[in-house]
Coordinates of C-alpha atoms and ligand atoms in Angstrom, one line a residue:
M156 CA -36.9 47.6 21.0
I157 CA -34.1 47.4 18.4
R158 CA -33.3 43.8 19.6
L159 CA -37.1 42.9 19.2
I160 CA -37.1 44.2 15.6
V161 CA -33.9 42.2 14.7
S162 CA -35.4 39.1 16.2
L163 CA -38.7 39.5 14.3
S164 CA -36.9 40.0 11.0
A165 CA -34.7 36.9 11.7
L166 CA -37.9 35.0 12.3
L167 CA -39.5 36.3 9.1
I168 CA -36.4 35.3 7.1
A169 CA -36.4 31.8 8.7
V170 CA -40.2 31.3 7.9
S171 CA -39.8 32.5 4.3
T172 CA -36.8 30.2 3.6
P173 CA -37.9 26.6 3.0
L174 CA -36.6 24.3 5.7
A175 CA -33.7 22.1 4.6
D176 CA -34.7 18.4 4.2
P177 CA -31.3 16.7 4.2
A178 CA -32.7 13.2 3.7
Q179 CA -34.5 14.4 0.6
D180 CA -31.4 16.3 -0.6
Y181 CA -29.4 13.2 -0.2
A182 CA -31.9 11.1 -2.2
D183 CA -32.0 13.8 -5.0
N184 CA -28.3 14.5 -5.2
C185 CA -26.0 12.0 -3.6
Q186 CA -27.8 8.6 -3.6
E187 CA -27.0 7.8 -7.2
C188 CA -23.3 7.6 -6.4
H189 CA -23.1 7.1 -2.7
G190 CA -25.8 4.4 -2.6
S191 CA -29.2 4.0 -0.8
G192 CA -28.9 4.2 3.0
R193 CA -25.5 6.1 2.6
L194 CA -23.7 2.8 2.3
G195 CA -21.7 3.6 -0.8
S196 CA -21.8 2.6 -4.5
I197 CA -19.4 4.0 -7.0
G198 CA -18.7 6.7 -4.3
P199 CA -17.7 5.8 -0.7
A200 CA -20.2 5.2 2.1
L201 CA -21.2 8.4 3.8
I202 CA -21.3 7.3 7.4
P203 CA -19.3 8.6 10.4
Q204 CA -17.1 5.5 10.4
T205 CA -15.9 6.3 6.9
L206 CA -16.0 10.1 7.0
G207 CA -14.1 10.3 10.3
R208 CA -11.1 8.8 8.5
M209 CA -11.2 11.2 5.4
R210 CA -8.4 13.8 5.4
G211 CA -8.2 17.0 3.4
P212 CA -11.0 19.6 3.1
N213 CA -14.0 19.4 5.4
L214 CA -17.3 17.9 4.3
I215 CA -19.1 21.2 3.8
S216 CA -16.5 22.5 1.3
V217 CA -16.4 19.0 -0.4
I218 CA -20.2 19.2 -1.0
R219 CA -20.0 22.9 -2.1
D220 CA -16.9 22.8 -4.2
G221 CA -16.5 19.2 -5.2
R222 CA -13.3 17.2 -4.8
E223 CA -10.4 17.7 -7.1
A224 CA -9.2 14.7 -9.2
T225 CA -12.3 12.7 -8.3
Q226 CA -15.8 12.3 -9.8
M227 CA -17.3 14.3 -6.9
P228 CA -18.9 17.4 -8.5
A229 CA -19.6 20.8 -6.8
F230 CA -23.1 21.3 -5.5
G231 CA -22.7 25.0 -4.5
D232 CA -25.0 26.1 -7.4
L233 CA -27.6 23.6 -6.7
L234 CA -27.9 23.7 -2.9
S235 CA -28.1 26.7 -0.6
D236 CA -25.5 27.1 2.2
K237 CA -28.3 26.1 4.7
Q238 CA -29.0 22.9 2.7
I239 CA -25.3 22.0 2.6
D240 CA -24.9 22.6 6.3
A241 CA -27.9 20.4 7.1
L242 CA -26.7 17.7 4.6
S243 CA -23.3 17.7 6.2
A244 CA -24.8 17.3 9.7
Y245 CA -27.1 14.5 8.4
L246 CA -24.1 12.6 6.9
K247 CA -22.3 12.7 10.2
Q248 CA -25.2 11.0 12.1
P249 CA -24.7 7.3 12.7
L250 CA -27.1 5.1 10.7
D251 CA -30.5 4.5 12.5
D252 CA -30.3 0.9 11.6
V253 CA -27.4 -1.1 10.3
P254 CA -28.8 -3.2 7.5
P255 CA -28.2 -6.9 7.7
W256 CA -24.9 -7.8 6.1
G257 CA -24.7 -11.6 6.3
T258 CA -23.8 -14.3 3.9
E259 CA -26.5 -13.6 1.5
E260 CA -25.9 -9.8 1.2
I261 CA -22.1 -10.3 1.0
M262 CA -22.4 -12.9 -1.7
A263 CA -24.9 -10.7 -3.6
S264 CA -22.1 -7.9 -3.7
R265 CA -19.5 -10.3 -5.3
E266 CA -18.4 -9.1 -8.7
L267 CA -16.1 -11.5 -10.6
N268 CA -14.3 -10.0 -13.5
P269 CA -15.7 -11.6 -16.7
E270 CA -12.6 -10.7 -18.6
Y271 CA -10.2 -12.3 -16.3
R272 CA -8.1 -15.0 -17.9
P273 CA -5.6 -16.7 -15.7
A274 CA -2.1 -16.8 -17.4
D275 CA -0.2 -20.1 -17.2
E276 CA 2.9 -18.1 -16.2
P277 CA 3.7 -14.4 -15.5
V278 CA 3.1 -12.2 -18.4
W279 CA 6.3 -10.3 -17.5
S280 CA 9.9 -11.4 -17.0
S281 CA 10.7 -9.8 -13.7
D282 CA 11.7 -11.7 -10.5
P283 CA 8.2 -12.8 -9.2
F284 CA 9.5 -12.5 -5.6
N285 CA 10.8 -9.0 -6.0
I286 CA 7.5 -7.5 -7.2
T287 CA 6.6 -4.5 -5.0
L288 CA 3.2 -2.9 -4.7
V289 CA 2.6 0.8 -4.1
V290 CA -0.8 1.8 -2.8
E291 CA -1.5 5.2 -4.2
T292 CA -4.3 6.7 -2.1
G293 CA -4.4 10.0 -4.1
D294 CA -6.5 8.4 -6.9
H295 CA -7.1 4.9 -5.4
H296 CA -4.8 2.8 -7.5
V297 CA -2.0 0.3 -6.9
S298 CA 1.2 0.3 -8.9
V299 CA 2.9 -3.0 -9.6
L300 CA 6.7 -2.4 -9.7
D301 CA 9.5 -4.6 -10.8
G302 CA 11.7 -4.6 -7.7
D303 CA 15.0 -4.6 -9.7
T304 CA 14.3 -2.1 -12.4
F305 CA 11.5 -0.1 -10.6
E306 CA 9.6 -0.2 -13.9
T307 CA 5.8 -0.1 -13.5
L308 CA 4.3 -3.3 -14.8
D309 CA 0.7 -2.3 -14.2
R310 CA -1.4 0.3 -12.4
F311 CA -4.8 -0.8 -11.5
P312 CA -7.8 0.8 -9.7
T313 CA -8.7 -0.3 -6.2
P314 CA -11.9 0.3 -4.2
F315 CA -12.0 3.6 -2.5
A316 CA -9.7 4.2 0.6
V317 CA -7.5 1.1 0.9
H318 CA -6.3 0.5 4.5
G319 CA -3.8 -1.8 6.1
G320 CA -1.4 -4.1 4.3
P321 CA -2.6 -6.1 1.2
K322 CA -2.0 -9.8 1.8
F323 CA -0.3 -12.1 -0.7
S324 CA -1.1 -15.8 -1.3
P325 CA 1.8 -18.0 0.0
N326 CA 3.4 -18.4 -3.5
G327 CA 3.1 -14.6 -4.1
R328 CA 0.8 -14.9 -7.2
Y329 CA -2.4 -13.3 -5.9
V330 CA -2.9 -10.3 -3.7
F331 CA -5.9 -9.4 -1.6
I332 CA -6.5 -5.7 -0.9
M333 CA -9.1 -4.3 1.6
S334 CA -10.8 -0.9 1.6
R335 CA -12.3 0.9 4.6
D336 CA -15.8 0.4 3.0
G337 CA -15.3 -3.4 3.5
W338 CA -14.4 -4.3 -0.1
V339 CA -11.9 -7.1 -0.6
Q340 CA -10.3 -7.2 -4.1
K341 CA -8.4 -10.1 -5.5
Y342 CA -5.7 -9.4 -8.1
D343 CA -3.6 -11.8 -10.1
L344 CA 0.0 -10.6 -10.4
Y345 CA 0.9 -13.1 -13.0
S346 CA -2.0 -12.1 -15.4
L347 CA -1.9 -8.4 -14.2
Q348 CA -5.7 -8.6 -13.9
E349 CA -8.3 -8.2 -11.2
V350 CA -10.0 -11.5 -10.4
G351 CA -13.0 -10.0 -8.6
R352 CA -14.1 -8.2 -5.5
I353 CA -16.7 -8.7 -2.7
R354 CA -18.0 -6.4 0.1
A355 CA -17.2 -8.5 3.2
G356 CA -18.3 -5.7 5.6
L357 CA -19.8 -2.2 5.6
N358 CA -16.8 -0.7 7.4
S359 CA -13.7 -2.8 7.9
R360 CA -10.4 -2.7 9.6
N361 CA -7.9 -5.1 8.1
I362 CA -7.6 -8.6 6.6
A363 CA -5.4 -11.6 7.3
M364 CA -4.5 -14.5 5.0
S365 CA -4.3 -18.0 6.4
H366 CA -0.7 -19.5 6.0
D367 CA -2.1 -22.2 3.8
G368 CA -3.5 -19.6 1.4
N369 CA -7.1 -20.9 1.7
W370 CA -8.9 -18.2 3.7
V371 CA -9.0 -14.5 4.1
A372 CA -10.4 -13.2 7.4
V373 CA -11.9 -9.8 7.3
A374 CA -12.2 -7.8 10.6
N375 CA -15.2 -5.5 10.5
Y376 CA -16.3 -2.5 12.5
L377 CA -19.8 -2.4 10.9
P378 CA -21.5 -4.7 11.5
N379 CA -19.8 -6.3 14.4
T380 CA -18.6 -9.4 12.5
L381 CA -15.7 -11.4 11.3
T382 CA -16.1 -12.6 7.7
I383 CA -14.1 -15.5 6.4
L384 CA -13.8 -15.8 2.6
S385 CA -12.5 -18.6 0.4
T386 CA -9.5 -17.2 -1.4
E387 CA -10.3 -19.4 -4.4
D388 CA -13.4 -17.7 -5.5
L389 CA -14.1 -15.0 -2.9
S390 CA -17.2 -16.9 -1.7
V391 CA -18.3 -16.6 2.0
A392 CA -17.1 -19.4 4.2
A393 CA -18.4 -17.9 7.5
V394 CA -19.8 -14.8 9.0
Q395 CA -19.6 -14.6 12.8
E396 CA -21.2 -12.0 14.9
I397 CA -18.7 -10.6 17.5
K398 CA -20.1 -10.5 21.0
G399 CA -18.0 -10.8 24.2
K400 CA -18.6 -13.6 26.6
D401 CA -21.1 -11.5 28.4
G402 CA -23.0 -10.8 25.1
T403 CA -21.6 -7.2 24.6
P404 CA -21.3 -6.5 20.8
S405 CA -17.9 -5.5 19.7
R406 CA -15.9 -4.2 16.8
I407 CA -12.6 -5.9 16.0
S408 CA -9.3 -4.0 16.6
A409 CA -7.5 -6.1 14.1
V410 CA -7.0 -9.7 12.9
Y411 CA -3.7 -11.4 12.1
Q412 CA -2.6 -14.9 11.1
A413 CA -0.6 -17.0 13.5
P414 CA 1.0 -19.5 11.0
P415 CA 2.5 -22.0 13.5
R416 CA -0.8 -22.1 15.4
E417 CA -3.0 -22.4 12.2
S418 CA -5.2 -19.8 13.5
F419 CA -6.4 -16.2 13.1
V420 CA -5.9 -14.1 16.2
L421 CA -8.2 -11.1 16.7
A422 CA -8.6 -8.6 19.5
L423 CA -12.0 -7.1 20.3
K424 CA -12.1 -3.3 20.5
D425 CA -15.1 -2.9 22.8
V426 CA -14.6 -5.9 25.1
P427 CA -11.3 -7.0 26.8
E428 CA -11.0 -10.3 24.9
I429 CA -8.7 -12.0 22.3
W430 CA -10.2 -14.6 20.1
E431 CA -8.4 -17.3 18.3
V432 CA -10.1 -18.9 15.2
F433 CA -8.6 -22.1 14.1
Y434 CA -8.7 -23.0 10.4
G435 CA -6.2 -25.9 10.4
P436 CA -7.2 -29.6 10.4
N437 CA -6.2 -30.2 14.1
P438 CA -7.0 -27.5 16.5
P439 CA -5.2 -27.8 19.7
H440 CA -7.1 -29.2 22.8
Y441 CA -6.4 -26.8 25.5
G442 CA -9.6 -27.5 27.3
F443 CA -10.7 -23.9 27.1
A444 CA -14.1 -23.0 28.4
H445 CA -15.4 -21.0 25.5
D446 CA -15.0 -23.0 22.3
W447 CA -17.6 -23.2 19.6
R448 CA -17.9 -23.4 15.9
I449 CA -18.7 -21.1 13.0
E450 CA -20.7 -23.1 10.5
G451 CA -20.3 -21.8 7.0
P452 CA -22.8 -22.2 4.2
A453 CA -23.2 -25.4 2.3
R454 CA -20.3 -24.9 -0.1
H455 CA -17.8 -24.7 2.8
T456 CA -19.1 -26.9 5.6
K457 CA -15.8 -26.5 7.4
P458 CA -16.0 -25.6 11.0
F459 CA -13.8 -22.9 12.5
P460 CA -13.4 -23.6 16.2
V461 CA -13.1 -20.4 18.3
R462 CA -11.3 -19.9 21.6
K463 CA -11.9 -16.7 23.7
I464 CA -9.4 -15.3 26.2
T465 CA -10.3 -12.5 28.6
T466 CA -7.6 -10.0 29.0
P467 CA -6.9 -7.6 31.9
D468 CA -7.2 -4.6 29.5
Y469 CA -8.5 -3.7 26.0
L470 CA -6.2 -4.4 23.0
D471 CA -6.4 -1.6 20.5
D472 CA -3.2 -2.6 18.7
F473 CA -1.0 -5.7 19.0
F474 CA 2.0 -7.5 17.9
F475 CA 3.3 -11.1 18.0
D476 CA 6.7 -12.5 18.8
Q477 CA 8.3 -14.7 16.0
S478 CA 7.0 -17.9 17.7
Y479 CA 3.4 -16.5 17.7
E480 CA 3.0 -17.7 21.3
Y481 CA 3.1 -14.1 22.8
V482 CA 0.9 -11.2 21.9
M483 CA 2.1 -7.8 22.9
G484 CA -0.9 -5.4 23.3
A485 CA -1.0 -1.6 23.8
S486 CA -3.5 -0.4 26.3
R487 CA -6.4 1.8 25.4
S488 CA -5.3 4.6 27.8
G489 CA -2.0 4.7 25.9
D490 CA 0.1 4.5 29.0
G491 CA 1.3 0.9 29.0
G492 CA 0.9 -2.5 27.6
Q493 CA 0.6 -6.2 28.4
V494 CA 1.9 -9.5 27.1
I495 CA -0.5 -12.4 26.7
D496 CA 0.7 -15.9 26.4
L497 CA -1.6 -17.6 23.9
V498 CA -0.8 -21.1 25.0
I499 CA -1.9 -20.6 28.7
G500 CA -4.3 -17.9 27.9
H501 CA -3.1 -15.4 30.5
K502 CA -1.2 -12.2 30.9
I503 CA 2.4 -12.9 31.7
A504 CA 4.0 -9.4 31.8
D505 CA 3.4 -5.7 31.7
L506 CA 5.1 -3.4 29.2
D507 CA 6.4 0.0 29.8
L508 CA 4.9 1.6 26.7
P509 CA 3.7 5.2 27.2
G510 CA 2.7 7.5 24.3
M511 CA 0.3 5.2 22.5
P512 CA 2.7 2.8 20.7
H513 CA 1.7 1.8 17.2
L514 CA 2.3 -1.9 17.7
G515 CA 0.7 -2.8 14.3
S516 CA 3.9 -1.4 12.7
G517 CA 6.4 -2.9 15.1
I518 CA 9.4 -4.8 13.9
T519 CA 12.0 -7.1 15.4
W520 CA 15.7 -7.8 15.1
K521 CA 18.6 -9.6 16.8
Y522 CA 20.3 -7.5 19.4
G523 CA 23.2 -9.1 21.2
D524 CA 22.0 -12.4 22.5
T525 CA 18.3 -11.4 22.5
T526 CA 15.7 -10.2 20.1
V527 CA 14.2 -6.7 20.4
M528 CA 11.0 -5.3 19.2
A529 CA 10.7 -1.6 18.3
T530 CA 7.6 0.5 17.8
P531 CA 7.0 4.2 17.2
H532 CA 4.5 6.1 19.4
L533 CA 1.6 7.9 17.9
K534 CA 1.5 10.5 20.7
D535 CA 5.1 11.4 21.3
G536 CA 8.4 11.6 19.5
T537 CA 9.7 8.3 20.7
V538 CA 10.6 4.8 19.5
S539 CA 10.4 2.2 22.2
V540 CA 12.8 -0.7 22.0
I541 CA 11.7 -3.8 24.1
D542 CA 13.7 -6.9 25.0
M543 CA 11.5 -9.9 24.0
K544 CA 13.0 -12.2 26.6
T545 CA 12.6 -10.0 29.6
W546 CA 9.9 -7.7 28.2
K547 CA 11.8 -4.7 29.6
T548 CA 12.4 -1.5 27.8
V549 CA 16.0 -1.4 26.4
K550 CA 15.9 2.2 25.2
Q551 CA 13.4 4.9 24.3
I552 CA 14.9 6.6 21.2
E553 CA 13.9 10.3 21.0
T554 CA 12.8 11.4 17.5
L555 CA 11.7 14.6 16.0
G556 CA 7.9 13.8 16.4
P557 CA 5.4 11.0 16.6
G558 CA 5.9 8.3 14.0
F559 CA 3.6 5.8 12.2
F560 CA 5.7 3.2 10.4
M561 CA 8.9 1.4 10.9
R562 CA 10.8 -1.0 8.7
S563 CA 14.1 -2.8 8.4
H564 CA 15.5 -5.9 6.6
E565 CA 17.6 -8.9 7.7
N566 CA 20.4 -7.6 5.4
S567 CA 20.3 -4.1 6.6
P568 CA 22.1 -2.7 9.6
Y569 CA 19.5 0.1 9.8
V570 CA 15.9 0.7 10.9
W571 CA 13.9 3.4 9.2
V572 CA 11.2 5.3 11.1
D573 CA 9.1 8.2 9.9
V574 CA 7.9 11.3 11.8
F575 CA 4.3 11.4 10.6
F576 CA 2.8 14.2 12.7
G577 CA 3.9 17.8 13.5
P578 CA 6.2 20.3 12.0
N579 CA 8.9 17.6 11.2
K580 CA 6.6 15.4 9.2
D581 CA 9.1 15.8 6.3
V582 CA 11.9 13.7 8.0
M583 CA 12.8 10.1 8.0
H584 CA 15.2 8.8 10.7
V585 CA 17.6 6.0 10.1
I586 CA 18.6 4.2 13.4
D587 CA 21.6 1.9 13.8
K588 CA 20.4 -1.6 14.9
G589 CA 23.5 -2.1 17.1
S590 CA 23.9 1.2 18.8
L591 CA 20.2 2.2 18.8
E592 CA 21.3 5.7 17.9
I593 CA 19.9 7.8 15.0
V594 CA 22.7 7.8 12.5
K595 CA 21.0 9.9 9.8
T596 CA 17.9 12.1 9.4
L597 CA 16.8 12.4 5.8
R598 CA 14.7 15.4 4.6
P599 CA 14.1 14.6 1.0
E600 CA 11.4 17.3 0.3
E601 CA 11.0 20.3 2.7
G602 CA 7.5 20.5 4.1
A603 CA 6.2 17.3 2.4
T604 CA 4.9 14.3 4.5
V605 CA 7.5 11.6 4.2
A606 CA 6.5 8.2 5.5
H607 CA 6.5 4.4 5.2
V608 CA 9.4 2.4 4.0
E609 CA 9.7 -1.0 2.2
F610 CA 12.8 -2.8 1.2
T611 CA 13.6 -4.7 -2.0
R612 CA 13.8 -8.5 -1.6
D613 CA 17.6 -8.4 -1.0
G614 CA 17.5 -5.4 1.3
S615 CA 19.8 -3.4 -1.0
H616 CA 17.2 -0.6 -1.6
A617 CA 14.7 1.2 0.6
L618 CA 11.6 2.8 -0.9
V619 CA 10.2 5.8 0.8
S620 CA 6.8 7.6 0.2
I621 CA 6.4 11.3 -0.4
W622 CA 2.9 11.1 0.9
E623 CA 1.4 14.0 -1.1
D624 CA -1.0 14.3 -4.1
D625 CA 1.8 15.1 -6.5
G626 CA 4.0 12.7 -4.5
A627 CA 6.7 10.2 -5.3
V628 CA 8.4 7.0 -4.2
I629 CA 12.0 7.7 -3.6
V630 CA 14.4 4.7 -4.0
Y631 CA 17.4 4.9 -1.7
D632 CA 20.6 2.9 -1.7
A633 CA 20.0 1.2 1.7
D634 CA 23.7 1.2 2.6
T635 CA 24.9 4.6 1.4
L636 CA 21.5 6.2 2.2
K637 CA 21.8 8.1 -1.1
E638 CA 18.7 8.7 -3.3
V639 CA 19.0 6.8 -6.6
R640 CA 15.5 7.1 -8.2
R641 CA 12.4 9.1 -7.8
L642 CA 9.2 7.6 -9.2
P643 CA 6.2 10.1 -9.4
M644 CA 3.1 8.7 -7.7
R645 CA -0.3 10.0 -6.5
K646 CA -0.1 10.2 -2.7
P647 CA 1.7 6.9 -2.2
S648 CA 1.1 5.3 1.2
G649 CA 2.1 1.7 1.9
K650 CA 4.5 -0.4 -0.2
Y651 CA 4.7 -4.1 0.0
N652 CA 7.4 -6.5 -1.4
V653 CA 6.3 -10.0 -2.2
W654 CA 9.3 -11.8 -0.7
N655 CA 9.5 -9.8 2.5
K656 CA 5.8 -10.4 3.0
I657 CA 5.5 -14.1 2.2
T658 CA 8.7 -15.0 4.2
F659 CA 7.5 -13.0 7.2
S660 CA 10.7 -10.9 7.2
E661 CA 11.4 -9.7 10.7
G662 CA 11.9 -6.2 9.4
T663 CA 8.3 -5.9 8.2
S664 CA 4.9 -5.8 9.8
H665 CA 2.8 -8.9 9.3
Ligands
DHE221 FE1 -3.5 2.2 9.8 C1 -2.0 -0.7 9.0 C2 -4.7 0.7 12.6 C3 -4.9 5.2 10.8 C4 -2.3 3.7 7.0 N1 -3.3 0.4 10.7 C5 -2.7 -0.7 10.1 C6 -2.9 -1.9 10.9 C7 -3.7 -1.5 11.9 C8 -4.0 0.0 11.7 C9 -4.2 -2.3 13.1 C10 -2.4 -3.2 10.6 C11 -3.3 -4.0 9.8 C12 -2.8 -4.7 8.6 O1 -1.9 -4.2 7.9 O2 -3.2 -5.8 8.4 N2 -4.6 2.9 11.4 C13 -4.9 2.1 12.5 C14 -5.6 2.9 13.5 O3 -6.0 2.5 14.6 C15 -5.6 4.3 13.1 C16 -4.6 5.1 14.0 C17 -6.9 5.0 13.2 C18 -8.0 4.4 12.2 O4 -8.7 3.6 12.6 O5 -8.0 4.8 11.2 C19 -5.0 4.2 11.7 N3 -3.6 4.1 9.0 C20 -4.2 5.2 9.6 C21 -4.1 6.4 8.8 O6 -4.6 7.5 9.0 C22 -3.2 6.1 7.7 C23 -1.9 6.8 7.9 C24 -3.8 6.5 6.3 C25 -4.9 5.6 5.9 O7 -4.7 4.9 4.9 O8 -6.0 5.7 6.5 C26 -3.0 4.5 7.9 N4 -2.3 1.6 8.3 C27 -2.0 2.4 7.2 C28 -1.1 1.6 6.3 C29 -1.0 0.4 6.9 C30 -1.8 0.4 8.1 C31 -0.4 2.1 5.1 C32 -0.1 -0.8 6.4 C33 1.3 -0.7 6.9 C34 2.2 -1.8 6.6 O9 3.3 -1.5 6.2 O10 1.8 -3.0 6.7

């Protein structure tokens, strides 16, 4: 009887409280900043692909309390708990329909900076090849540092949530930066001004710059496309739908440039295939079966011949040898890997790579009479070192937890690797390249996430992020391993030195 009364009163309360209408609540409260269709505007897109990557407080508390140090206000006084719950559930639903995002829509999104004036020469007197960028994810900015004095030359706003390494033009003057919402921003380091930006996809993965500096390829998750932009004016050269040979639509795991092959190489995430998109004047004639052309709009009638290679397993993450003939791929199950020879288009070896290696941040160095490649694992505290002649594991180095990023430099005897996850996220290991032993474990700030390293052009200094809101970039002497400077920054993530990037230093990811 008592249970019946309780149930009846619950029913009465439910009937007397108006039903939450999240679509209407979105239109009334969120759309102005987050765009119609939840696709983003001055605020980020509110779709599962973007929300899934956001760290920090959960969605309900962000809607209720707002987000500190951003323009996101609190809605706790305007919306009831029930409305906020329903709104949060609504935002986590995939879009019913992905709107078309082809050449026309992409071009319509392009914003060229009317105030941009290209300088004839740099407006600063630093070494142009030692300029180092720091991506500050705390408030979505990039700091431009002089790599000798560590003075900040500029600090400019980026699109929301930059991911992956920014890509420099071959002479180091321009940099292209991508956000998870698919924006590609072009910035002129000589003039210290943004040139413009364009939304190449609705949710994107990473970008690659062709070695001749003419094209930027954008790997998209949403829609399932590859966009190729002209670096000159950010206009669209081609948009190609990504479908496997059997017609299955697919996201792109990542795209990279392969300079000696004059191609972009991409792996499909939902189909076991690698694609090679040739941008050079003379694509090789391998007689491959699946070769066709992406025709760009009238302004760029250039064709981009495409070659498709079926692989024995999916490639979620991959890495090239220095000749760009071999692709090392990590398997989706996280318990192994494969080597694909791009010339013959076949797997030639298996890799012993358990623990989900993060090949995207792998690096190489000379080791005895061979070259080794090393990669941290995302699922266990190990760094795998692989001989690139035999493809055998030389050593698995035990670390204090799973790491994300590795870096070294031709002039340094050491490799630096972070511990990104777990109770030891505040340490950075330094490994000797010869003995493959950890020679020092740095703990610069107890309890803070310490991650990602970049070297100066000459390898004399290593820059390490204290990856926190009130964070810093710590400059270490790369030989003595002593701290020499601490530069306050807002949640600094990746750091990128012009010289190391444009020369494809073996100590850095490409
Ligand atoms: Fe990244 C690079 C994939 C999560 C920060 N990350 C890359 C690259 C790939 C990749 C393929 C190389 C692209 C390039 O630079 O052109 N990242 C993935 C994932 O699959 C993963 C695990 C899940 C996801 O899809 O989000 C992932 N990455 C993260 C993060 O959570 C990080 C730590 C914070 C963030 O910004 O989202 C993060 N990834 C980075 C950074 C780089 C990167 C800073 C560039 C490193 C470099 O030195 O070049």
